Amino acid sequence: MAQQEHSLNQRLSIREVEQLLSNASAVYSRSNKCSSSNGIDLSGLKEKFRRSGLAGLKSLAVTRAAHPHRTPPQVIDGILAISLEHPDWGCSRISQRLKSQGISISSPTIQKILITKGMGNRNDRVLKLEAKVLAEEAPLSAEQIAFIEKANPCFRERFSPSDRPGQILAQDAILVGFLKGIGKIYLQFVIDTYNSFAFGFLHPGKRPDCGVAILHNDVLPFYRNYNLTLQTIITKQGRAYCGTEKHHYELYLMLNEISHQKTPLHDRHGNGFTEQFNQTVLREFFKKSLNAKPYDTIESLQADFDQWLHYYNHKRSHQGYPNMGAFPADIYYRYFGQFPW
């Protein structure tokens, strides 16, 4: 009798109270849903509590049933198919589509499934679709192509691939910021479409000679060192690159027997490789660097940019077309059999 009274009056922590009552609730709830020897009715539960208190509920056995909401494999396959067919759709929209087909599944569950299958975000789905294209598994819809090209502008150039380094280069100049006492600072850059390898230098103003300078000082010497000629350079149609035969940029290309290809006049995007580099260099370098510290000279900014550019070419994984995860320098290594520097 004394032992029974001790059990009834035994002090319990909040955590213990929670566990005991949760256990009792689960057993009682299950007994109401199915006939089972492990169940207990309300009178049995009360009798156990009267004799042993809350501590007595510890002995109640909870039988774990199979999870009633486990997603069938065919539904998972359907989720993956919809996500690739409409890669820009969120989980709520996928859930609505399935509901119209008589399948009820929550957005959080869909998200968990997509994450498990390596398709949890838009970038994952871009890479999946690009891999399907390169493997020639299936043609893509206009919606899928637009989705990929928005995330990876280089994909627009897939129908004009380079066969070797230096065959097709793309060149552009962008405004990157202002320096006190100097004014507007532009980045002149050239991209090898064979592997996205980049060259670049900073300058004030925007003159044709700036476009010539990067070719003469950096780009041509690089390829000449390995007996490679430049075949084609792609630029936008603007006064910095286009003009008569007397135009300095046009004249320099002619002297070096380099073909000059121009993007359509009203094409707001331009070449996909220059658009991709434009987005990357502004996001990853200039927006961070110009806010992190003041620069008094172009030379000091150029020095920091050169360090970042080395990282971009040698250590930064380039996801998607054309590198598919490889560093630009690694692709050069495969071609030359050695690093060309």
PDB file of N, CA and C in Angstrom, residues 147-239:
ATOM      1  N   PHE A 147      14.100  28.353 -69.571  1.00  0.00           N
ATOM      2  CA  PHE A 147      14.514  28.228 -68.169  1.00  0.00           C
ATOM      3  C   PHE A 147      16.028  28.056 -68.063  1.00  0.00           C
ATOM      4  N   ILE A 148      16.595  27.202 -68.903  1.00  0.00           N
ATOM      5  CA  ILE A 148      18.045  26.972 -68.875  1.00  0.00           C
ATOM      6  C   ILE A 148      18.801  28.225 -69.307  1.00  0.00           C
ATOM      7  N   GLU A 149      18.361  28.847 -70.386  1.00  0.00           N
ATOM      8  CA  GLU A 149      19.082  30.007 -70.918  1.00  0.00           C
ATOM      9  C   GLU A 149      19.040  31.194 -69.965  1.00  0.00           C
ATOM     10  N   LYS A 150      17.982  31.301 -69.185  1.00  0.00           N
ATOM     11  CA  LYS A 150      17.912  32.373 -68.188  1.00  0.00           C
ATOM     12  C   LYS A 150      18.939  32.144 -67.083  1.00  0.00           C
ATOM     13  N   ALA A 151      19.088  30.898 -66.670  1.00  0.00           N
ATOM     14  CA  ALA A 151      20.045  30.579 -65.605  1.00  0.00           C
ATOM     15  C   ALA A 151      21.474  30.510 -66.123  1.00  0.00           C
ATOM     16  N   ASN A 152      21.644  30.058 -67.360  1.00  0.00           N
ATOM     17  CA  ASN A 152      22.982  29.899 -67.944  1.00  0.00           C
ATOM     18  C   ASN A 152      22.976  30.437 -69.375  1.00  0.00           C
ATOM     19  N   PRO A 153      23.267  31.740 -69.552  1.00  0.00           N
ATOM     20  CA  PRO A 153      23.242  32.332 -70.897  1.00  0.00           C
ATOM     21  C   PRO A 153      24.174  31.639 -71.890  1.00  0.00           C
ATOM     22  N   CYS A 154      25.245  30.992 -71.401  1.00  0.00           N
ATOM     23  CA  CYS A 154      26.162  30.285 -72.312  1.00  0.00           C
ATOM     24  C   CYS A 154      25.432  29.213 -73.114  1.00  0.00           C
ATOM     25  N   PHE A 155      24.345  28.686 -72.569  1.00  0.00           N
ATOM     26  CA  PHE A 155      23.604  27.616 -73.231  1.00  0.00           C
ATOM     27  C   PHE A 155      23.033  28.082 -74.569  1.00  0.00           C
ATOM     28  N   ARG A 156      22.838  29.403 -74.720  1.00  0.00           N
ATOM     29  CA  ARG A 156      22.334  29.926 -75.993  1.00  0.00           C
ATOM     30  C   ARG A 156      23.314  29.685 -77.136  1.00  0.00           C
ATOM     31  N   GLU A 157      24.589  29.526 -76.804  1.00  0.00           N
ATOM     32  CA  GLU A 157      25.621  29.391 -77.830  1.00  0.00           C
ATOM     33  C   GLU A 157      25.957  27.937 -78.145  1.00  0.00           C
ATOM     34  N   ARG A 158      25.119  27.008 -77.712  1.00  0.00           N
ATOM     35  CA  ARG A 158      25.429  25.578 -77.850  1.00  0.00           C
ATOM     36  C   ARG A 158      25.472  25.124 -79.309  1.00  0.00           C
ATOM     37  N   PHE A 159      24.843  25.878 -80.209  1.00  0.00           N
ATOM     38  CA  PHE A 159      24.834  25.473 -81.614  1.00  0.00           C
ATOM     39  C   PHE A 159      26.072  25.963 -82.368  1.00  0.00           C
ATOM     40  N   SER A 160      26.918  26.747 -81.696  1.00  0.00           N
ATOM     41  CA  SER A 160      28.165  27.226 -82.321  1.00  0.00           C
ATOM     42  C   SER A 160      29.343  26.935 -81.404  1.00  0.00           C
ATOM     43  N   PRO A 161      29.600  25.671 -81.120  1.00  0.00           N
ATOM     44  CA  PRO A 161      30.671  25.336 -80.173  1.00  0.00           C
ATOM     45  C   PRO A 161      32.059  25.534 -80.775  1.00  0.00           C
ATOM     46  N   SER A 162      33.026  25.795 -79.908  1.00  0.00           N
ATOM     47  CA  SER A 162      34.427  25.900 -80.333  1.00  0.00           C
ATOM     48  C   SER A 162      35.065  24.519 -80.335  1.00  0.00           C
ATOM     49  N   ASP A 163      35.912  24.270 -81.319  1.00  0.00           N
ATOM     50  CA  ASP A 163      36.622  22.996 -81.407  1.00  0.00           C
ATOM     51  C   ASP A 163      38.001  23.049 -80.770  1.00  0.00           C
ATOM     52  N   ARG A 164      38.504  24.267 -80.536  1.00  0.00           N
ATOM     53  CA  ARG A 164      39.850  24.401 -79.968  1.00  0.00           C
ATOM     54  C   ARG A 164      39.959  25.751 -79.261  1.00  0.00           C
ATOM     55  N   PRO A 165      40.951  25.920 -78.411  1.00  0.00           N
ATOM     56  CA  PRO A 165      41.181  27.225 -77.780  1.00  0.00           C
ATOM     57  C   PRO A 165      41.499  28.286 -78.835  1.00  0.00           C
ATOM     58  N   GLY A 166      40.956  29.473 -78.661  1.00  0.00           N
ATOM     59  CA  GLY A 166      41.242  30.580 -79.564  1.00  0.00           C
ATOM     60  C   GLY A 166      40.419  30.609 -80.831  1.00  0.00           C
ATOM     61  N   GLN A 167      39.567  29.621 -81.036  1.00  0.00           N
ATOM     62  CA  GLN A 167      38.786  29.590 -82.274  1.00  0.00           C
ATOM     63  C   GLN A 167      37.711  30.680 -82.280  1.00  0.00           C
ATOM     64  N   ILE A 168      36.940  30.767 -81.200  1.00  0.00           N
ATOM     65  CA  ILE A 168      35.892  31.785 -81.095  1.00  0.00           C
ATOM     66  C   ILE A 168      36.011  32.465 -79.731  1.00  0.00           C
ATOM     67  N   LEU A 169      36.285  33.758 -79.745  1.00  0.00           N
ATOM     68  CA  LEU A 169      36.340  34.547 -78.520  1.00  0.00           C
ATOM     69  C   LEU A 169      35.191  35.544 -78.523  1.00  0.00           C
ATOM     70  N   ALA A 170      34.756  35.949 -77.349  1.00  0.00           N
ATOM     71  CA  ALA A 170      33.714  36.964 -77.210  1.00  0.00           C
ATOM     72  C   ALA A 170      34.262  38.102 -76.363  1.00  0.00           C
ATOM     73  N   GLN A 171      34.006  39.338 -76.792  1.00  0.00           N
ATOM     74  CA  GLN A 171      34.580  40.499 -76.114  1.00  0.00           C
ATOM     75  C   GLN A 171      33.501  41.528 -75.805  1.00  0.00           C
ATOM     76  N   ASP A 172      33.658  42.197 -74.650  1.00  0.00           N
ATOM     77  CA  ASP A 172      32.713  43.245 -74.265  1.00  0.00           C
ATOM     78  C   ASP A 172      33.372  44.134 -73.224  1.00  0.00           C
ATOM     79  N   ALA A 173      32.730  45.247 -72.910  1.00  0.00           N
ATOM     80  CA  ALA A 173      33.192  46.148 -71.856  1.00  0.00           C
ATOM     81  C   ALA A 173      31.986  46.566 -71.030  1.00  0.00           C
ATOM     82  N   ILE A 174      32.148  46.630 -69.712  1.00  0.00           N
ATOM     83  CA  ILE A 174      31.046  47.006 -68.830  1.00  0.00           C
ATOM     84  C   ILE A 174      31.517  48.042 -67.819  1.00  0.00           C
ATOM     85  N   LEU A 175      30.588  48.883 -67.395  1.00  0.00           N
ATOM     86  CA  LEU A 175      30.864  49.844 -66.332  1.00  0.00           C
ATOM     87  C   LEU A 175      30.823  49.105 -65.002  1.00  0.00           C
ATOM     88  N   VAL A 176      31.898  49.222 -64.209  1.00  0.00           N
ATOM     89  CA  VAL A 176      31.949  48.483 -62.941  1.00  0.00           C
ATOM     90  C   VAL A 176      31.881  49.388 -61.720  1.00  0.00           C
ATOM     91  N   GLY A 177      32.116  50.693 -61.899  1.00  0.00           N
ATOM     92  CA  GLY A 177      32.042  51.577 -60.742  1.00  0.00           C
ATOM     93  C   GLY A 177      32.692  52.920 -61.004  1.00  0.00           C
ATOM     94  N   PHE A 178      32.872  53.666 -59.922  1.00  0.00           N
ATOM     95  CA  PHE A 178      33.471  54.998 -59.986  1.00  0.00           C
ATOM     96  C   PHE A 178      34.592  55.081 -58.960  1.00  0.00           C
ATOM     97  N   LEU A 179      35.683  55.733 -59.333  1.00  0.00           N
ATOM     98  CA  LEU A 179      36.764  56.010 -58.398  1.00  0.00           C
ATOM     99  C   LEU A 179      36.896  57.518 -58.245  1.00  0.00           C
ATOM    100  N   LYS A 180      37.015  57.955 -57.006  1.00  0.00           N
ATOM    101  CA  LYS A 180      37.125  59.381 -56.716  1.00  0.00           C
ATOM    102  C   LYS A 180      38.355  59.968 -57.400  1.00  0.00           C
ATOM    103  N   GLY A 181      38.140  61.068 -58.093  1.00  0.00           N
ATOM    104  CA  GLY A 181      39.230  61.736 -58.788  1.00  0.00           C
ATOM    105  C   GLY A 181      39.530  61.162 -60.152  1.00  0.00           C
ATOM    106  N   ILE A 182      38.893  60.020 -60.489  1.00  0.00           N
ATOM    107  CA  ILE A 182      39.138  59.381 -61.789  1.00  0.00           C
ATOM    108  C   ILE A 182      37.863  59.340 -62.620  1.00  0.00           C
ATOM    109  N   GLY A 183      36.760  58.971 -61.984  1.00  0.00           N
ATOM    110  CA  GLY A 183      35.484  58.890 -62.684  1.00  0.00           C
ATOM    111  C   GLY A 183      35.077  57.463 -62.972  1.00  0.00           C
ATOM    112  N   LYS A 184      34.406  57.253 -64.093  1.00  0.00           N
ATOM    113  CA  LYS A 184      33.892  55.936 -64.450  1.00  0.00           C
ATOM    114  C   LYS A 184      35.036  54.969 -64.751  1.00  0.00           C
ATOM    115  N   ILE A 185      34.875  53.737 -64.241  1.00  0.00           N
ATOM    116  CA  ILE A 185      35.853  52.675 -64.491  1.00  0.00           C
ATOM    117  C   ILE A 185      35.159  51.550 -65.251  1.00  0.00           C
ATOM    118  N   TYR A 186      35.760  51.145 -66.346  1.00  0.00           N
ATOM    119  CA  TYR A 186      35.216  50.075 -67.178  1.00  0.00           C
ATOM    120  C   TYR A 186      36.116  48.842 -67.106  1.00  0.00           C
ATOM    121  N   LEU A 187      35.484  47.691 -67.264  1.00  0.00           N
ATOM    122  CA  LEU A 187      36.227  46.441 -67.399  1.00  0.00           C
ATOM    123  C   LEU A 187      36.134  45.991 -68.847  1.00  0.00           C
ATOM    124  N   GLN A 188      37.270  45.871 -69.483  1.00  0.00           N
ATOM    125  CA  GLN A 188      37.357  45.297 -70.823  1.00  0.00           C
ATOM    126  C   GLN A 188      37.685  43.818 -70.654  1.00  0.00           C
ATOM    127  N   PHE A 189      36.874  42.931 -71.219  1.00  0.00           N
ATOM    128  CA  PHE A 189      37.137  41.505 -71.010  1.00  0.00           C
ATOM    129  C   PHE A 189      36.918  40.698 -72.279  1.00  0.00           C
ATOM    130  N   VAL A 190      37.631  39.585 -72.353  1.00  0.00           N
ATOM    131  CA  VAL A 190      37.551  38.655 -73.484  1.00  0.00           C
ATOM    132  C   VAL A 190      37.371  37.253 -72.921  1.00  0.00           C
ATOM    133  N   ILE A 191      36.435  36.489 -73.494  1.00  0.00           N
ATOM    134  CA  ILE A 191      36.136  35.130 -73.041  1.00  0.00           C
ATOM    135  C   ILE A 191      36.388  34.142 -74.172  1.00  0.00           C
ATOM    136  N   ASP A 192      37.135  33.093 -73.889  1.00  0.00           N
ATOM    137  CA  ASP A 192      37.309  32.000 -74.844  1.00  0.00           C
ATOM    138  C   ASP A 192      36.101  31.079 -74.710  1.00  0.00           C
ATOM    139  N   THR A 193      35.295  30.969 -75.763  1.00  0.00           N
ATOM    140  CA  THR A 193      34.075  30.166 -75.678  1.00  0.00           C
ATOM    141  C   THR A 193      34.361  28.670 -75.643  1.00  0.00           C
ATOM    142  N   TYR A 194      35.617  28.293 -75.830  1.00  0.00           N
ATOM    143  CA  TYR A 194      35.988  26.876 -75.738  1.00  0.00           C
ATOM    144  C   TYR A 194      35.853  26.373 -74.308  1.00  0.00           C
ATOM    145  N   ASN A 195      36.155  27.251 -73.334  1.00  0.00           N
ATOM    146  CA  ASN A 195      36.148  26.798 -71.940  1.00  0.00           C
ATOM    147  C   ASN A 195      35.850  27.902 -70.929  1.00  0.00           C
ATOM    148  N   SER A 196      35.390  29.066 -71.405  1.00  0.00           N
ATOM    149  CA  SER A 196      35.049  30.205 -70.538  1.00  0.00           C
ATOM    150  C   SER A 196      36.264  30.860 -69.876  1.00  0.00           C
ATOM    151  N   PHE A 197      37.465  30.585 -70.356  1.00  0.00           N
ATOM    152  CA  PHE A 197      38.660  31.233 -69.814  1.00  0.00           C
ATOM    153  C   PHE A 197      38.577  32.723 -70.109  1.00  0.00           C
ATOM    154  N   ALA A 198      38.903  33.566 -69.106  1.00  0.00           N
ATOM    155  CA  ALA A 198      38.687  35.005 -69.225  1.00  0.00           C
ATOM    156  C   ALA A 198      39.978  35.805 -69.114  1.00  0.00           C
ATOM    157  N   PHE A 199      40.024  36.907 -69.856  1.00  0.00           N
ATOM    158  CA  PHE A 199      41.062  37.930 -69.755  1.00  0.00           C
ATOM    159  C   PHE A 199      40.357  39.246 -69.427  1.00  0.00           C
ATOM    160  N   GLY A 200      41.028  40.137 -68.692  1.00  0.00           N
ATOM    161  CA  GLY A 200      40.372  41.407 -68.409  1.00  0.00           C
ATOM    162  C   GLY A 200      41.311  42.469 -67.882  1.00  0.00           C
ATOM    163  N   PHE A 201      41.002  43.731 -68.216  1.00  0.00           N
ATOM    164  CA  PHE A 201      41.752  44.827 -67.607  1.00  0.00           C
ATOM    165  C   PHE A 201      40.847  46.045 -67.455  1.00  0.00           C
ATOM    166  N   LEU A 202      41.167  46.874 -66.469  1.00  0.00           N
ATOM    167  CA  LEU A 202      40.348  48.026 -66.109  1.00  0.00           C
ATOM    168  C   LEU A 202      40.908  49.294 -66.733  1.00  0.00           C
ATOM    169  N   HIS A 203      40.002  50.189 -67.099  1.00  0.00           N
ATOM    170  CA  HIS A 203      40.442  51.438 -67.721  1.00  0.00           C
ATOM    171  C   HIS A 203      39.363  52.507 -67.568  1.00  0.00           C
ATOM    172  N   PRO A 204      39.759  53.782 -67.563  1.00  0.00           N
ATOM    173  CA  PRO A 204      38.769  54.854 -67.593  1.00  0.00           C
ATOM    174  C   PRO A 204      38.344  55.105 -69.035  1.00  0.00           C
ATOM    175  N   GLY A 205      37.169  55.649 -69.208  1.00  0.00           N
ATOM    176  CA  GLY A 205      36.719  55.938 -70.565  1.00  0.00           C
ATOM    177  C   GLY A 205      36.349  54.687 -71.328  1.00  0.00           C
ATOM    178  N   LYS A 206      35.845  54.902 -72.539  1.00  0.00           N
ATOM    179  CA  LYS A 206      35.381  53.767 -73.345  1.00  0.00           C
ATOM    180  C   LYS A 206      35.727  54.057 -74.807  1.00  0.00           C
ATOM    181  N   ARG A 207      36.975  53.757 -75.170  1.00  0.00           N
ATOM    182  CA  ARG A 207      37.465  54.077 -76.512  1.00  0.00           C
ATOM    183  C   ARG A 207      37.843  52.793 -77.250  1.00  0.00           C
ATOM    184  N   PRO A 208      37.841  52.813 -78.566  1.00  0.00           N
ATOM    185  CA  PRO A 208      38.229  51.623 -79.343  1.00  0.00           C
ATOM    186  C   PRO A 208      39.613  51.102 -78.984  1.00  0.00           C
ATOM    187  N   ASP A 209      40.529  52.011 -78.627  1.00  0.00           N
ATOM    188  CA  ASP A 209      41.889  51.576 -78.311  1.00  0.00           C
ATOM    189  C   ASP A 209      41.946  50.684 -77.072  1.00  0.00           C
ATOM    190  N   CYS A 210      40.961  50.817 -76.173  1.00  0.00           N
ATOM    191  CA  CYS A 210      40.930  49.955 -74.980  1.00  0.00           C
ATOM    192  C   CYS A 210      40.656  48.510 -75.388  1.00  0.00           C
ATOM    193  N   GLY A 211      39.762  48.333 -76.370  1.00  0.00           N
ATOM    194  CA  GLY A 211      39.487  46.994 -76.871  1.00  0.00           C
ATOM    195  C   GLY A 211      40.676  46.385 -77.571  1.00  0.00           C
ATOM    196  N   VAL A 212      41.474  47.225 -78.237  1.00  0.00           N
ATOM    197  CA  VAL A 212      42.688  46.752 -78.902  1.00  0.00           C
ATOM    198  C   VAL A 212      43.749  46.375 -77.881  1.00  0.00           C
ATOM    199  N   ALA A 213      43.870  47.192 -76.816  1.00  0.00           N
ATOM    200  CA  ALA A 213      44.941  47.000 -75.833  1.00  0.00           C
ATOM    201  C   ALA A 213      44.898  45.624 -75.191  1.00  0.00           C
ATOM    202  N   ILE A 214      43.707  45.145 -74.806  1.00  0.00           N
ATOM    203  CA  ILE A 214      43.638  43.838 -74.144  1.00  0.00           C
ATOM    204  C   ILE A 214      44.009  42.724 -75.115  1.00  0.00           C
ATOM    205  N   LEU A 215      43.640  42.874 -76.383  1.00  0.00           N
ATOM    206  CA  LEU A 215      44.014  41.861 -77.374  1.00  0.00           C
ATOM    207  C   LEU A 215      45.525  41.846 -77.584  1.00  0.00           C
ATOM    208  N   HIS A 216      46.107  43.030 -77.717  1.00  0.00           N
ATOM    209  CA  HIS A 216      47.531  43.140 -78.027  1.00  0.00           C
ATOM    210  C   HIS A 216      48.419  42.742 -76.850  1.00  0.00           C
ATOM    211  N   ASN A 217      48.021  43.143 -75.640  1.00  0.00           N
ATOM    212  CA  ASN A 217      48.881  42.929 -74.467  1.00  0.00           C
ATOM    213  C   ASN A 217      48.682  41.579 -73.793  1.00  0.00           C
ATOM    214  N   ASP A 218      47.466  41.044 -73.836  1.00  0.00           N
ATOM    215  CA  ASP A 218      47.161  39.841 -73.054  1.00  0.00           C
ATOM    216  C   ASP A 218      46.733  38.646 -73.902  1.00  0.00           C
ATOM    217  N   VAL A 219      45.766  38.865 -74.783  1.00  0.00           N
ATOM    218  CA  VAL A 219      45.119  37.736 -75.450  1.00  0.00           C
ATOM    219  C   VAL A 219      46.007  37.117 -76.533  1.00  0.00           C
ATOM    220  N   LEU A 220      46.431  37.918 -77.497  1.00  0.00           N
ATOM    221  CA  LEU A 220      47.241  37.357 -78.587  1.00  0.00           C
ATOM    222  C   LEU A 220      48.550  36.741 -78.111  1.00  0.00           C
ATOM    223  N   PRO A 221      49.303  37.383 -77.202  1.00  0.00           N
ATOM    224  CA  PRO A 221      50.537  36.739 -76.719  1.00  0.00           C
ATOM    225  C   PRO A 221      50.287  35.392 -76.056  1.00  0.00           C
ATOM    226  N   PHE A 222      49.167  35.262 -75.364  1.00  0.00           N
ATOM    227  CA  PHE A 222      48.833  34.003 -74.698  1.00  0.00           C
ATOM    228  C   PHE A 222      48.726  32.874 -75.716  1.00  0.00           C
ATOM    229  N   TYR A 223      47.985  33.097 -76.801  1.00  0.00           N
ATOM    230  CA  TYR A 223      47.771  32.037 -77.785  1.00  0.00           C
ATOM    231  C   TYR A 223      48.983  31.841 -78.697  1.00  0.00           C
ATOM    232  N   ARG A 224      49.684  32.914 -79.005  1.00  0.00           N
ATOM    233  CA  ARG A 224      50.882  32.784 -79.836  1.00  0.00           C
ATOM    234  C   ARG A 224      51.946  31.938 -79.152  1.00  0.00           C
ATOM    235  N   ASN A 225      51.976  32.012 -77.851  1.00  0.00           N
ATOM    236  CA  ASN A 225      52.953  31.227 -77.099  1.00  0.00           C
ATOM    237  C   ASN A 225      52.756  29.732 -77.311  1.00  0.00           C
ATOM    238  N   TYR A 226      51.562  29.344 -77.754  1.00  0.00           N
ATOM    239  CA  TYR A 226      51.266  27.925 -77.996  1.00  0.00           C
ATOM    240  C   TYR A 226      50.881  27.681 -79.452  1.00  0.00           C
ATOM    241  N   ASN A 227      51.367  28.588 -80.313  1.00  0.00           N
ATOM    242  CA  ASN A 227      51.197  28.434 -81.763  1.00  0.00           C
ATOM    243  C   ASN A 227      49.735  28.302 -82.173  1.00  0.00           C
ATOM    244  N   LEU A 228      48.880  29.045 -81.497  1.00  0.00           N
ATOM    245  CA  LEU A 228      47.464  29.059 -81.832  1.00  0.00           C
ATOM    246  C   LEU A 228      47.085  30.439 -82.352  1.00  0.00           C
ATOM    247  N   THR A 229      46.302  30.470 -83.401  1.00  0.00           N
ATOM    248  CA  THR A 229      45.832  31.737 -83.956  1.00  0.00           C
ATOM    249  C   THR A 229      44.397  32.002 -83.510  1.00  0.00           C
ATOM    250  N   LEU A 230      44.049  33.271 -83.442  1.00  0.00           N
ATOM    251  CA  LEU A 230      42.665  33.641 -83.155  1.00  0.00           C
ATOM    252  C   LEU A 230      41.888  33.646 -84.462  1.00  0.00           C
ATOM    253  N   GLN A 231      40.750  32.979 -84.463  1.00  0.00           N
ATOM    254  CA  GLN A 231      39.974  32.869 -85.700  1.00  0.00           C
ATOM    255  C   GLN A 231      38.860  33.911 -85.756  1.00  0.00           C
ATOM    256  N   THR A 232      38.060  33.996 -84.691  1.00  0.00           N
ATOM    257  CA  THR A 232      36.896  34.886 -84.694  1.00  0.00           C
ATOM    258  C   THR A 232      36.733  35.552 -83.338  1.00  0.00           C
ATOM    259  N   ILE A 233      36.367  36.826 -83.361  1.00  0.00           N
ATOM    260  CA  ILE A 233      35.994  37.536 -82.138  1.00  0.00           C
ATOM    261  C   ILE A 233      34.584  38.083 -82.325  1.00  0.00           C
ATOM    262  N   ILE A 234      33.733  37.832 -81.336  1.00  0.00           N
ATOM    263  CA  ILE A 234      32.345  38.290 -81.368  1.00  0.00           C
ATOM    264  C   ILE A 234      32.206  39.509 -80.457  1.00  0.00           C
ATOM    265  N   THR A 235      31.598  40.585 -80.960  1.00  0.00           N
ATOM    266  CA  THR A 235      31.328  41.771 -80.147  1.00  0.00           C
ATOM    267  C   THR A 235      29.908  42.261 -80.429  1.00  0.00           C
ATOM    268  N   LYS A 236      29.462  43.198 -79.617  1.00  0.00           N
ATOM    269  CA  LYS A 236      28.216  43.897 -79.906  1.00  0.00           C
ATOM    270  C   LYS A 236      28.465  44.914 -81.016  1.00  0.00           C
ATOM    271  N   GLN A 237      27.374  45.435 -81.568  1.00  0.00           N
ATOM    272  CA  GLN A 237      27.496  46.487 -82.571  1.00  0.00           C
ATOM    273  C   GLN A 237      27.460  47.838 -81.863  1.00  0.00           C
ATOM    274  N   GLY A 238      28.620  48.409 -81.672  1.00  0.00           N
ATOM    275  CA  GLY A 238      28.722  49.708 -81.026  1.00  0.00           C
ATOM    276  C   GLY A 238      29.959  50.420 -81.507  1.00  0.00           C
ATOM    277  N   ARG A 239      30.057  51.709 -81.200  1.00  0.00           N
ATOM    278  CA  ARG A 239      31.179  52.495 -81.710  1.00  0.00           C
ATOM    279  C   ARG A 239      32.521  52.051 -81.144  1.00  0.00           C
TER     280      ARG A 239
END
